[in-house]
Coordinates of C-alpha atoms in Angstrom, one line a residue:
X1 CA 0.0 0.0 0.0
X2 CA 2.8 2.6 1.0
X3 CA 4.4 1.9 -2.7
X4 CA 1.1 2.3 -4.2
X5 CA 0.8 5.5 -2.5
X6 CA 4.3 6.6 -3.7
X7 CA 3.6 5.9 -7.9
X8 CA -0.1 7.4 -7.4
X9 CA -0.1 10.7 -6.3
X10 CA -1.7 13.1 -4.8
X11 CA -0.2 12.3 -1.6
X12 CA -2.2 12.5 1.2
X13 CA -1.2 15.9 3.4
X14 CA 0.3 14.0 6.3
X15 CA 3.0 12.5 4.3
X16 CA 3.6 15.6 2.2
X17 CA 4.0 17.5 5.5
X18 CA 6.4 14.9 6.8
X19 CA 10.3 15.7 5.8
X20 CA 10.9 12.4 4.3
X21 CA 7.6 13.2 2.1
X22 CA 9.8 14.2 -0.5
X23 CA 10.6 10.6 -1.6
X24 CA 7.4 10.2 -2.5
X25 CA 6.7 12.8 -5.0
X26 CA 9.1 11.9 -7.9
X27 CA 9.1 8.7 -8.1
X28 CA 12.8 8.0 -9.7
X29 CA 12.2 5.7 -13.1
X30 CA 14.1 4.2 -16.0
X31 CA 13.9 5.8 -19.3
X32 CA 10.8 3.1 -20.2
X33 CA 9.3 4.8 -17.3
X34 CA 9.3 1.7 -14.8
X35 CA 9.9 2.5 -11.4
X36 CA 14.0 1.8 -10.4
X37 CA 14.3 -1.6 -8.2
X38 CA 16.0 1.0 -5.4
X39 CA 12.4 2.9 -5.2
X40 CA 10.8 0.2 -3.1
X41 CA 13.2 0.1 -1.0
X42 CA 13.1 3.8 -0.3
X43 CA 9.6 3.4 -0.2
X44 CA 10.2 0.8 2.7
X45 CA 12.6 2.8 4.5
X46 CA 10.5 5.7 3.9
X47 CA 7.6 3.6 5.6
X48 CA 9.8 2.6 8.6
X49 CA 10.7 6.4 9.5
X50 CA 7.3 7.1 9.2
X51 CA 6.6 4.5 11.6
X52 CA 9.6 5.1 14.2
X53 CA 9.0 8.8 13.8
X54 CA 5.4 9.5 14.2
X55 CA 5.1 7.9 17.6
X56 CA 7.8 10.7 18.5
X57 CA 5.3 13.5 16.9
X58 CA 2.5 11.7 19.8
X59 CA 4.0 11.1 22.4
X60 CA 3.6 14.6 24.3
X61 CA -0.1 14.2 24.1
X62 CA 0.2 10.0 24.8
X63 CA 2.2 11.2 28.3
X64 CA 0.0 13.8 29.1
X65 CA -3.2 11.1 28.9
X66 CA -1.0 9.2 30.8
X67 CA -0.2 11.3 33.6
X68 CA -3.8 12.1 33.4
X69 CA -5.0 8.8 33.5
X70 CA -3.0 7.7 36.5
X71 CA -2.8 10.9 38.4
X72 CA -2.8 9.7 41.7
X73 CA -3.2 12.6 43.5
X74 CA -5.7 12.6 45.6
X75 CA -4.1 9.4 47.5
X76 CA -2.2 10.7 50.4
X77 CA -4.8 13.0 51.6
X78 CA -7.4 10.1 51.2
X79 CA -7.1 8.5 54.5
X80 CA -7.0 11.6 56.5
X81 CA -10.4 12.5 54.7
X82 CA -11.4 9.3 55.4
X83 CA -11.4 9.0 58.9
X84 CA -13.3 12.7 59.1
X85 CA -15.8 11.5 57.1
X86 CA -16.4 8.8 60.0
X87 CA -18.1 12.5 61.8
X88 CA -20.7 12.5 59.1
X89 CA -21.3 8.7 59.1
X90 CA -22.4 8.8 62.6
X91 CA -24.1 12.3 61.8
X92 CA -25.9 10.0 59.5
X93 CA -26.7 7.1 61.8
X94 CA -28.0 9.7 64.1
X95 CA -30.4 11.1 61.3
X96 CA -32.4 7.7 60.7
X97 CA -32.0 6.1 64.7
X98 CA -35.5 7.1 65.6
X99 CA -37.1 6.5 62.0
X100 CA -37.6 2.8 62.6
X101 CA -37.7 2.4 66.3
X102 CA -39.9 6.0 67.7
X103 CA -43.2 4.0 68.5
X104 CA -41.2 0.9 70.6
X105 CA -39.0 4.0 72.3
X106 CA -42.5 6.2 73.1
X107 CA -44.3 2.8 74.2
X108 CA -41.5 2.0 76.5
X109 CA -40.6 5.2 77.9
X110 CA -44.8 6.6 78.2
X111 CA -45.3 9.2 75.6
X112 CA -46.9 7.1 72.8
X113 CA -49.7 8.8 71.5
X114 CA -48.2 11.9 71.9
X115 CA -47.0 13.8 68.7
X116 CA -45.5 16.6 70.4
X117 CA -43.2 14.5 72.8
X118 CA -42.0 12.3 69.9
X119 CA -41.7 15.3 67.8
X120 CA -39.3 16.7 70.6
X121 CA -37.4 13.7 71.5
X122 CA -36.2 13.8 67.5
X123 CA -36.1 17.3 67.1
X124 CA -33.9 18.3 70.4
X125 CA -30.8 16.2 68.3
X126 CA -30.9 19.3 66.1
X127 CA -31.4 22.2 68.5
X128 CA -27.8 20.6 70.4
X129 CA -26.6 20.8 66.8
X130 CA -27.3 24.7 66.4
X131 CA -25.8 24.9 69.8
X132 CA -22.9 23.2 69.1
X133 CA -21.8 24.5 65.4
X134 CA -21.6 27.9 67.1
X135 CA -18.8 26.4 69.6
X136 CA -17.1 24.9 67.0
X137 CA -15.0 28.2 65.9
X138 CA -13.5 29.1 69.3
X139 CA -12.7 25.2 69.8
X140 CA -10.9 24.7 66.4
X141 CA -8.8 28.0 67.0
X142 CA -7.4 26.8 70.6
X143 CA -7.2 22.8 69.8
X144 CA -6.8 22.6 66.4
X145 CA -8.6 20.2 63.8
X146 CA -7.1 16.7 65.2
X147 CA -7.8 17.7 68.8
X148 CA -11.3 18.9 68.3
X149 CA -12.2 15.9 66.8
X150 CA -11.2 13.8 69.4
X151 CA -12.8 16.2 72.0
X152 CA -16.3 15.9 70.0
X153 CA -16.2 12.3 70.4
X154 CA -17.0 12.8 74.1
X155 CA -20.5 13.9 73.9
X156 CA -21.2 11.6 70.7
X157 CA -20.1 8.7 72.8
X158 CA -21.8 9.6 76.0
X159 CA -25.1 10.9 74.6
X160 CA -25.3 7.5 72.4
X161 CA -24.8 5.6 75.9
X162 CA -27.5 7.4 77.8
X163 CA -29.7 7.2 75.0
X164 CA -29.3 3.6 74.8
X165 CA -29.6 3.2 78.9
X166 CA -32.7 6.0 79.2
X167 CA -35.9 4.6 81.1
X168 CA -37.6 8.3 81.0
X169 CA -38.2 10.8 78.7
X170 CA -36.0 13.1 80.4
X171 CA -33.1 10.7 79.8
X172 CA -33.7 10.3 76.1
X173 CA -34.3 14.1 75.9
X174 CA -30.7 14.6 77.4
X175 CA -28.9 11.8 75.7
X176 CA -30.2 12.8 72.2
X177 CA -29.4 16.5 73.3
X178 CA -25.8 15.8 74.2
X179 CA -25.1 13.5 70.6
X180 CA -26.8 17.1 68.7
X181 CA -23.8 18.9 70.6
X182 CA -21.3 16.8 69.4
X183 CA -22.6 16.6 65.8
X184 CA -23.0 20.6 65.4
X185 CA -19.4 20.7 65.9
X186 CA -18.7 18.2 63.3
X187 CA -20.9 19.4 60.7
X188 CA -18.3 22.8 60.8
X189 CA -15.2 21.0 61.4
X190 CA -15.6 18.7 58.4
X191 CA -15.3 20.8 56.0
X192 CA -13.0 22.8 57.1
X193 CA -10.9 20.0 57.6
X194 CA -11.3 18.5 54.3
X195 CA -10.6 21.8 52.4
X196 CA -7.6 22.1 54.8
X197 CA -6.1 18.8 53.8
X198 CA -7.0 18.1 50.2
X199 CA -5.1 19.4 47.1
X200 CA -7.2 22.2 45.4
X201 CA -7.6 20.0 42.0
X202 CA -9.6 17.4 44.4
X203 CA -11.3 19.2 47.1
X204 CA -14.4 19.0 45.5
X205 CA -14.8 15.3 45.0
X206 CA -12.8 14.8 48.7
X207 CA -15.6 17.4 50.0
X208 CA -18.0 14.9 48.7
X209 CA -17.2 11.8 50.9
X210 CA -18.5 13.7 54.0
X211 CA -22.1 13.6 52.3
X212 CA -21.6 10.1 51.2
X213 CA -20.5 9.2 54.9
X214 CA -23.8 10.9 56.3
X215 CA -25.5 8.7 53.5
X216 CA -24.0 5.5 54.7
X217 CA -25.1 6.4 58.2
X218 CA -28.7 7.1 57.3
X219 CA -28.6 3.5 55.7
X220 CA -26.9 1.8 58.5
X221 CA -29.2 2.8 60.7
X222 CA -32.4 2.5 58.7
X223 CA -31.0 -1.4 58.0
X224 CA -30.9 -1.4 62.0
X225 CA -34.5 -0.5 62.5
X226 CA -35.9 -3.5 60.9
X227 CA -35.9 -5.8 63.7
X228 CA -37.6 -3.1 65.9
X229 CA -40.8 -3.7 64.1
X230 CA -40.8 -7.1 65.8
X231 CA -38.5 -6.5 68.9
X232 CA -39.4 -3.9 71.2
X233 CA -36.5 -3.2 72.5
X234 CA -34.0 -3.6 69.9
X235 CA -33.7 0.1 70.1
X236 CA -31.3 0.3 72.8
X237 CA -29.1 -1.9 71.0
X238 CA -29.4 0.9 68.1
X239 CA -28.0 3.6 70.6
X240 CA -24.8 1.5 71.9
X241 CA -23.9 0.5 68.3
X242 CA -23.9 4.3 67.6
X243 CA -20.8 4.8 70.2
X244 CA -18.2 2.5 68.4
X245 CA -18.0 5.0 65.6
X246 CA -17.2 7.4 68.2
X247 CA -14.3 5.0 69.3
X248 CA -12.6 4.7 65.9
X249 CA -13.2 8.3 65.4
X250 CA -10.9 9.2 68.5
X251 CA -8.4 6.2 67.7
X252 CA -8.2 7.0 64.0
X253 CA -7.5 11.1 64.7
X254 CA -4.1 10.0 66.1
X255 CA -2.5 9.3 62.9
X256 CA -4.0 11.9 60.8
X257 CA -2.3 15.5 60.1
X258 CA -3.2 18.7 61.5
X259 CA -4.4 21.6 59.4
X260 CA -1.6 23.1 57.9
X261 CA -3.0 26.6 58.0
X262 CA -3.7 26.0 62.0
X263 CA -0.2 24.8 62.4
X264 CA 1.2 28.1 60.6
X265 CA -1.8 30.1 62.8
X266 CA 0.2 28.7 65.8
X267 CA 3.8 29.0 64.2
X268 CA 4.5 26.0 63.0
X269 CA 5.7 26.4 59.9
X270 CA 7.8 23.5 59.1
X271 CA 5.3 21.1 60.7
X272 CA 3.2 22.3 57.7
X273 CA 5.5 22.5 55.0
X274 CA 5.7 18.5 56.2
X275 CA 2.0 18.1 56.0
X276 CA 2.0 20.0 52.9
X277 CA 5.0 18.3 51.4
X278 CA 3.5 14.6 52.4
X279 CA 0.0 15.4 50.7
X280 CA 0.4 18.0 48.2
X281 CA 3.8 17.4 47.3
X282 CA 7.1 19.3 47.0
X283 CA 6.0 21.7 44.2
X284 CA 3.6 22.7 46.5
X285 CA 4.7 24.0 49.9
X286 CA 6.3 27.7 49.2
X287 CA 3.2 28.9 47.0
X288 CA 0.9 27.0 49.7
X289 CA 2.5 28.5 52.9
X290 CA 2.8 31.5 51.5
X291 CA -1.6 31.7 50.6
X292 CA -1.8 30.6 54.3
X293 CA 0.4 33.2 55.7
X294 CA -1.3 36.0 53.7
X295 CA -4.6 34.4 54.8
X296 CA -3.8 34.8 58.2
X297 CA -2.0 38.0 58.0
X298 CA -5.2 40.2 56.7
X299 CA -7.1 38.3 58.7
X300 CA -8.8 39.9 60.9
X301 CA -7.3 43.1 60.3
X302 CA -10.4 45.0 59.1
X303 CA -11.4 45.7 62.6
X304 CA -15.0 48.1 60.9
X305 CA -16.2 45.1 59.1
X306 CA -19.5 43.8 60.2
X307 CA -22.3 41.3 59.6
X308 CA -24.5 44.5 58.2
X309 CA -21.8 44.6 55.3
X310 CA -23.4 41.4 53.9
X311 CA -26.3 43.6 52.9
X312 CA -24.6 45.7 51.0
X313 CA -22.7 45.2 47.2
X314 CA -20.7 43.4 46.2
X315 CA -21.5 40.8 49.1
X316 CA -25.3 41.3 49.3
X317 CA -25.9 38.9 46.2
X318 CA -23.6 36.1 47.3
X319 CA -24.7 35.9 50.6
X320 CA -28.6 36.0 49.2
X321 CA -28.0 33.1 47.1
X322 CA -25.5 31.1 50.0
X323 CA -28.3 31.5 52.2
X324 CA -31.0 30.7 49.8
X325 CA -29.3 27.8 49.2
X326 CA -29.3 26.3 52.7
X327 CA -32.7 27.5 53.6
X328 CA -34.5 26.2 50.4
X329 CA -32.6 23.0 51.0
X330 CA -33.9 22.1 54.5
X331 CA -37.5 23.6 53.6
X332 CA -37.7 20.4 50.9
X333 CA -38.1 18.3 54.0
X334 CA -35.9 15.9 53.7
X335 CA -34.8 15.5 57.5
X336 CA -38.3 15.2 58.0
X337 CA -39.0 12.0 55.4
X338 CA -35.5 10.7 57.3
X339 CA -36.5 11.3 61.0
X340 CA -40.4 10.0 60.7
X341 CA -40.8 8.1 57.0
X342 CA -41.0 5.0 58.4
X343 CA -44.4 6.5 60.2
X344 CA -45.7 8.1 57.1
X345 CA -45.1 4.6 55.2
X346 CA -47.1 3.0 57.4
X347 CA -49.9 5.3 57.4
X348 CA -50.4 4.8 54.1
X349 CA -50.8 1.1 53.8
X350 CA -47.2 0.0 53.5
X351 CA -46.4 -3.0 55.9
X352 CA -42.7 -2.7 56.2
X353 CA -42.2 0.9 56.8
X354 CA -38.3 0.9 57.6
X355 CA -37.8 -1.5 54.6
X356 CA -39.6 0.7 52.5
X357 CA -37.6 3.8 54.3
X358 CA -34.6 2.1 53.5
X359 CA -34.9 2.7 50.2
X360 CA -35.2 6.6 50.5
X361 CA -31.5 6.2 51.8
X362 CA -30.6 4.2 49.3
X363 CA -31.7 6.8 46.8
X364 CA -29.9 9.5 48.6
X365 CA -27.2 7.9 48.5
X366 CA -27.0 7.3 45.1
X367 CA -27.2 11.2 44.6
X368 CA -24.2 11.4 46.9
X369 CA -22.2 9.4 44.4
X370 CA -23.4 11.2 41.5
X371 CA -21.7 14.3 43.1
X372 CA -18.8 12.2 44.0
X373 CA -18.7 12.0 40.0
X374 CA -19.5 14.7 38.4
X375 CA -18.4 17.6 41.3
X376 CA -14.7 18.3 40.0
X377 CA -15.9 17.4 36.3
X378 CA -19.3 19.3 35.6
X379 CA -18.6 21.9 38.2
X380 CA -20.9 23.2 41.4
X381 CA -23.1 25.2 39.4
X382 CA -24.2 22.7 37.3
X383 CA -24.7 20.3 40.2
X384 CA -27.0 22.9 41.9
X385 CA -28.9 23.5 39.5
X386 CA -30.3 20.2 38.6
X387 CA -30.5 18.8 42.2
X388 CA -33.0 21.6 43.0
X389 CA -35.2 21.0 40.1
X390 CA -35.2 17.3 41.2
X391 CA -36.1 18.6 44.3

């Protein structure tokens, strides 16, 4: 075929453009006009360049797909993101621990019948979480990530055991109470920790495995609440399975790294350049330290600046839209279809209502991972947009 190509012009542009082209368009013949015996072998060689050069002409764009396709970077700051995310599991497990088992637990402890205790016993979880997410700043600035973490562990751990050992109201009030403490500090420090660990290029999809955690909780404990259709109290068992997480959470904080930008906050620099250096890589620490430090130098250092200026421009359309966000979010009800759908199931003829709730974490779970996919790829934006008209 490539000495076809060489006695029929025209020559295709590839070959013309190629510098050993040239052998190809005058053909060298006899004077009867056959083609000399030395043509096909120039025609061979020509062929054998062609094919030892033009993998040179590639393979820029080959390594780049390459290095693209086995960019491992995300890897070192995986485990440390990993064992944070254990916060949101049990934030999830938490979620969905009264969906199945509320009627045994109101039977037991003498409020069954009563909307408004059973209402309270689920909703005081979240009004210890708005207490405890405004205590999560000042903790985070004195202990650091690592330390508040293992410090959060306390409440989670104790609240799951007096919730599992309650014989009153009052007791599940105050256990459930103390676990919302714990979790409104986690729901903070999480992301801050993730985006204080992960490489910029990644943060997104890392961000993502704290949602995914919360989603493997709900599921967990929806799984769990089962058996408390048929054993009434199975619940309690529900409550003391909740304060292993709490264990491996405290054991597991030991060997992650600190947040570099609280370790140059306290002036530690080459403690973070070594986090830095261990996660990001060497390419990375001077232009990350220095962000950090001129982070930390301004601020602060507005000392007029106040809440009022988010109602002004430029900031008065970004913080609308933040807001909205959040606010439009929890006014879809979800935490209400996770805290009482096994109820609502019921009530409308289904016999298994934490089998059939089980599959409402299952389903928000596979939206979890559809972030996981498409958040560093599609962008936020786009994410935003079509979970809300799902919604």
């Amino acid at each position: 075929m490539w000495l076809a190509t060489a006695l029929h012009p025209p020559v295709p542009l590839f070959l013309t453009s190629h510098p050993c082209a040239k052998v190809f368009h005058k053909p060298q013949t006899s004077r009867f006009g056959f083609p000399l015996p030395s043509l096909k072998l120039r025609a061979s060689a020509t062929k054998k360049q062609l094919q030892t050069r033009r993998p040179d002409k590639e393979d820029p764009l080959n390594q780049e797909n390459d290095d693209q396709s086995s960019d491992m970077g995300w890897l070192p700051s995986f485990p440390h993101v990993l064992v944070a995310s254990m916060s949101n599991f049990l934030f999830g497990y938490h979620i969905g621990v009264m969906n199945g088992p509320i009627v045994s637990i109101a039977r037991e402890l003498g409020f069954e019948g009563d909307p408004i205790l059973e209402g309270l016993v689920v909703s005081i979880f979240i009004a210890g979480a708005f207490i405890g997410s405004m205590s999560c700043g000042p903790l985070v600035d004195k202990l650091g990530c690592r330390r508040t973490f293992q410090v959060d562990t306390i409440p989670l751990i104790l609240g799951a055991i007096v919730s599992g050992q309650a014989n009153s109201l009052n007791e599940i009030l105050l256990g459930r109470f103390l676990v919302g403490l714990g979790i409104g500090v986690n729901t903070v420090l999480v992301p801050i920790y993730i985006s204080e660990v992960a490489p910029t290029n990644y943060r997104g999809s890392l961000g993502t495995l704290s949602q995914i955690g919360t989603c493997l909780g709900i599921i967990l404990s929806l799984c769990l609440g089962i058996p408390a259709e048929h054993d009434p109290h199975w619940w309690r068992t529900m409550f003391y399975i909740a304060s292993v997480p709490g264990f491996i959470l405290t054991l597991g904080m030991q060997f992650t790294v600190e947040s570099p930008r609280w370790l140059c906050r306290v002036g530690n620099i080459k403690d973070a350049e070594t986090v830095i250096r261990n996660l990001w890589g060497d390419s990375e620490v001077d232009k990350a330290i220095e962000e950090i430090q001129s982070i930390i130098k301004n601020d602060g250092t507005d000392v007029n600046s106040g809440w009022l200026e988010l109602l002004e421009e430029p900031h008065s359309r970004v913080a609308f839209i933040g807001g909205a966000l959040f606010v439009l979010q929890q006014f879809a009800g979800i935490n209400g279809v996770l805290y009482f759908s096994s109820l609502t199931f019921q009530d409308v003829g289904i016999s298994s209502g934490a089998l059939a709730s089980l599959f409402v974490g299952l389903t928000n779970f596979a939206g979890a991972l559809c972030a996981y996919y498409f958040m560093d790829t599609q962008g936020r934006k786009r994410l935003l947009i079509g979970s809300y008209l799902g919604m």
